[in-house]
Tab-separated table of C-alpha atoms in Angstrom:
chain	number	residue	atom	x	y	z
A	1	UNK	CA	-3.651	-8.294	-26.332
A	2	UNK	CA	-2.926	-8.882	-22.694
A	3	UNK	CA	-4.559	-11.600	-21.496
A	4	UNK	CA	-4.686	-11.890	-16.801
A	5	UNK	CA	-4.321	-14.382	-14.999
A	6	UNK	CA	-4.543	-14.382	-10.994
A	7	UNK	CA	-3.605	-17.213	-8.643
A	8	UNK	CA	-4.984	-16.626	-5.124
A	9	UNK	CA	-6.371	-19.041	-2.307
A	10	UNK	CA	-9.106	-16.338	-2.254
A	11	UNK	CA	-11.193	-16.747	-5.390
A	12	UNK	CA	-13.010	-13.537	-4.427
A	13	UNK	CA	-9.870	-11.710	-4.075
A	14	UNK	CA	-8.472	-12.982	-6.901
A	15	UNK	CA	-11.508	-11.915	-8.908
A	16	UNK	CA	-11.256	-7.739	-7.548
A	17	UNK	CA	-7.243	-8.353	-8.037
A	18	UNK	CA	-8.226	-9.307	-12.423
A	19	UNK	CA	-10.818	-6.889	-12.417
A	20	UNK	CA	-8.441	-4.107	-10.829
A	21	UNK	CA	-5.594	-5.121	-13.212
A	22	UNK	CA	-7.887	-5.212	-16.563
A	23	UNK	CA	-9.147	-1.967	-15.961
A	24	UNK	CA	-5.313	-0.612	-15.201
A	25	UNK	CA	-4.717	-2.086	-18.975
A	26	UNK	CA	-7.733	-0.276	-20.032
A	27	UNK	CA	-6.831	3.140	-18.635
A	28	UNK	CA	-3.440	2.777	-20.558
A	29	UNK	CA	-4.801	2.015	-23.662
A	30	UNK	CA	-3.727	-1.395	-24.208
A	31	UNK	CA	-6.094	-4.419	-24.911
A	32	UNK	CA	-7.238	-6.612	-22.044
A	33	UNK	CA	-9.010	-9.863	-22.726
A	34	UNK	CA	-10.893	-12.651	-20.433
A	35	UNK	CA	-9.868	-15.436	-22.992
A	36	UNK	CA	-7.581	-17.496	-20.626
A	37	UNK	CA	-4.866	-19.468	-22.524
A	38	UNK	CA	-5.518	-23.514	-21.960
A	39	UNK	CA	-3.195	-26.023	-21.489
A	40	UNK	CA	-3.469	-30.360	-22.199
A	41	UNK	CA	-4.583	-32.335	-19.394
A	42	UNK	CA	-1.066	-33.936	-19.903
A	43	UNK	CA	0.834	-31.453	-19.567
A	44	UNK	CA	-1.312	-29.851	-16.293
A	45	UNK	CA	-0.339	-32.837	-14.725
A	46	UNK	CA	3.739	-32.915	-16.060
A	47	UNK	CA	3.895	-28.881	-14.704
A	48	UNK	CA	2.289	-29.920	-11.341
A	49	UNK	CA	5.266	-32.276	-10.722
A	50	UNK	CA	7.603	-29.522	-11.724
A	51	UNK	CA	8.795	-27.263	-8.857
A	52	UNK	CA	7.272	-23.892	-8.834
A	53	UNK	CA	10.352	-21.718	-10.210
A	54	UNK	CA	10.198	-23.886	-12.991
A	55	UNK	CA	7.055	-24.526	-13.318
A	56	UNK	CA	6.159	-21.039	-14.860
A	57	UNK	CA	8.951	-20.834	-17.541
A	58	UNK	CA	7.313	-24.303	-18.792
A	59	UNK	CA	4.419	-23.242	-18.965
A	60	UNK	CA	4.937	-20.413	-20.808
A	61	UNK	CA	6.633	-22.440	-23.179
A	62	UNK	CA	4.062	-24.788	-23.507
A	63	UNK	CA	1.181	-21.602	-24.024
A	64	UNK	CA	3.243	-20.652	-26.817
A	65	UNK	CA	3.789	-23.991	-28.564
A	66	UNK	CA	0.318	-24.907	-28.445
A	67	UNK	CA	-1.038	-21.623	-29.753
A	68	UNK	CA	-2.811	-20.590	-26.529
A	69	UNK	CA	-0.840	-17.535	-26.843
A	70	UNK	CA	-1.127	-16.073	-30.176
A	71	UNK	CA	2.128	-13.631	-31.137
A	72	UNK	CA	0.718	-10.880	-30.513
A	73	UNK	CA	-0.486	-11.905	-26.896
A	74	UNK	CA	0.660	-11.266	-23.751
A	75	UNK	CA	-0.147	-13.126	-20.218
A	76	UNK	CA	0.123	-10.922	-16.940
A	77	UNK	CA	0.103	-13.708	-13.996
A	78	UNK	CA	-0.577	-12.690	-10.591
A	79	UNK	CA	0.527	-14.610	-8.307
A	80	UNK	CA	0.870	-15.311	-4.470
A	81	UNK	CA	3.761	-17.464	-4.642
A	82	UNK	CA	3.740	-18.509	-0.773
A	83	UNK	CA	1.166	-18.612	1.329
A	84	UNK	CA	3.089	-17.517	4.116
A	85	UNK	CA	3.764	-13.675	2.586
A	86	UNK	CA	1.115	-11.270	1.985
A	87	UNK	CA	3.011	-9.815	-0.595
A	88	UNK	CA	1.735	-10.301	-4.740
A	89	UNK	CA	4.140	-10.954	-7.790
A	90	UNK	CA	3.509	-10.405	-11.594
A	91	UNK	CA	5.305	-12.254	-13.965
A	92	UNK	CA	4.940	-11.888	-17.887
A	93	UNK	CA	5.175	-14.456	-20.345
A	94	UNK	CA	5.306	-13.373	-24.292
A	95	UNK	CA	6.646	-14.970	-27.099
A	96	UNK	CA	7.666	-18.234	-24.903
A	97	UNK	CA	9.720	-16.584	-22.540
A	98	UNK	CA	8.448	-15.780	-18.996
A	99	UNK	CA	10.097	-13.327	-16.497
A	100	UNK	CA	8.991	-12.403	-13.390
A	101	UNK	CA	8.766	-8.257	-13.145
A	102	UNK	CA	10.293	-6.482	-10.361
């Protein structure tokens, strides 16, 4: 099941951008969910401390050790990762590991 995530100043553009990238699941025949994995207050505020290339690997680890991602999940991030670029990437974190997708 692949579960979306999008991070965008824009919360109406990040909406279309989860909506768009659902339905692209859809058409392929895979599974897309709106069950968003959850992390501990604790460890929100631990990752926000954490610079940004790092950050993600963590908390992929951290999705996977505290069952927010079950096996056979799968969470497609889409992210702006500076504000300065207009440019979107997509990383993928499954089974604990997170890469980012060229």
């Amino acid at each position: 099941t692949w579960l979306v995530e999008v991070f965008h100043p824009e919360v109406a553009v990040g909406q279309k951008i989860s909506f768009a990238v659902k339905n692209a699941l859809l058409d392929r025949g895979l599974h897309a969910s709106d069950r968003a994995p959850a992390l501990a207050a604790g460890d929100i505020e631990v990752i926000g401390a954490v610079e940004p290339e790092r950050a993600y690997p963590l908390v992929c680890a951290r999705y996977a050790a505290a069952g927010s991602l079950r096996p056979d999940d799968a969470l497609m991030a889409v992210v702006l990762r500076d504000p300065r670029e207009t440019m979107l990437h997509v990383g993928v974190c499954a089974d604990g590991r997170w890469r980012w997708l060229r």
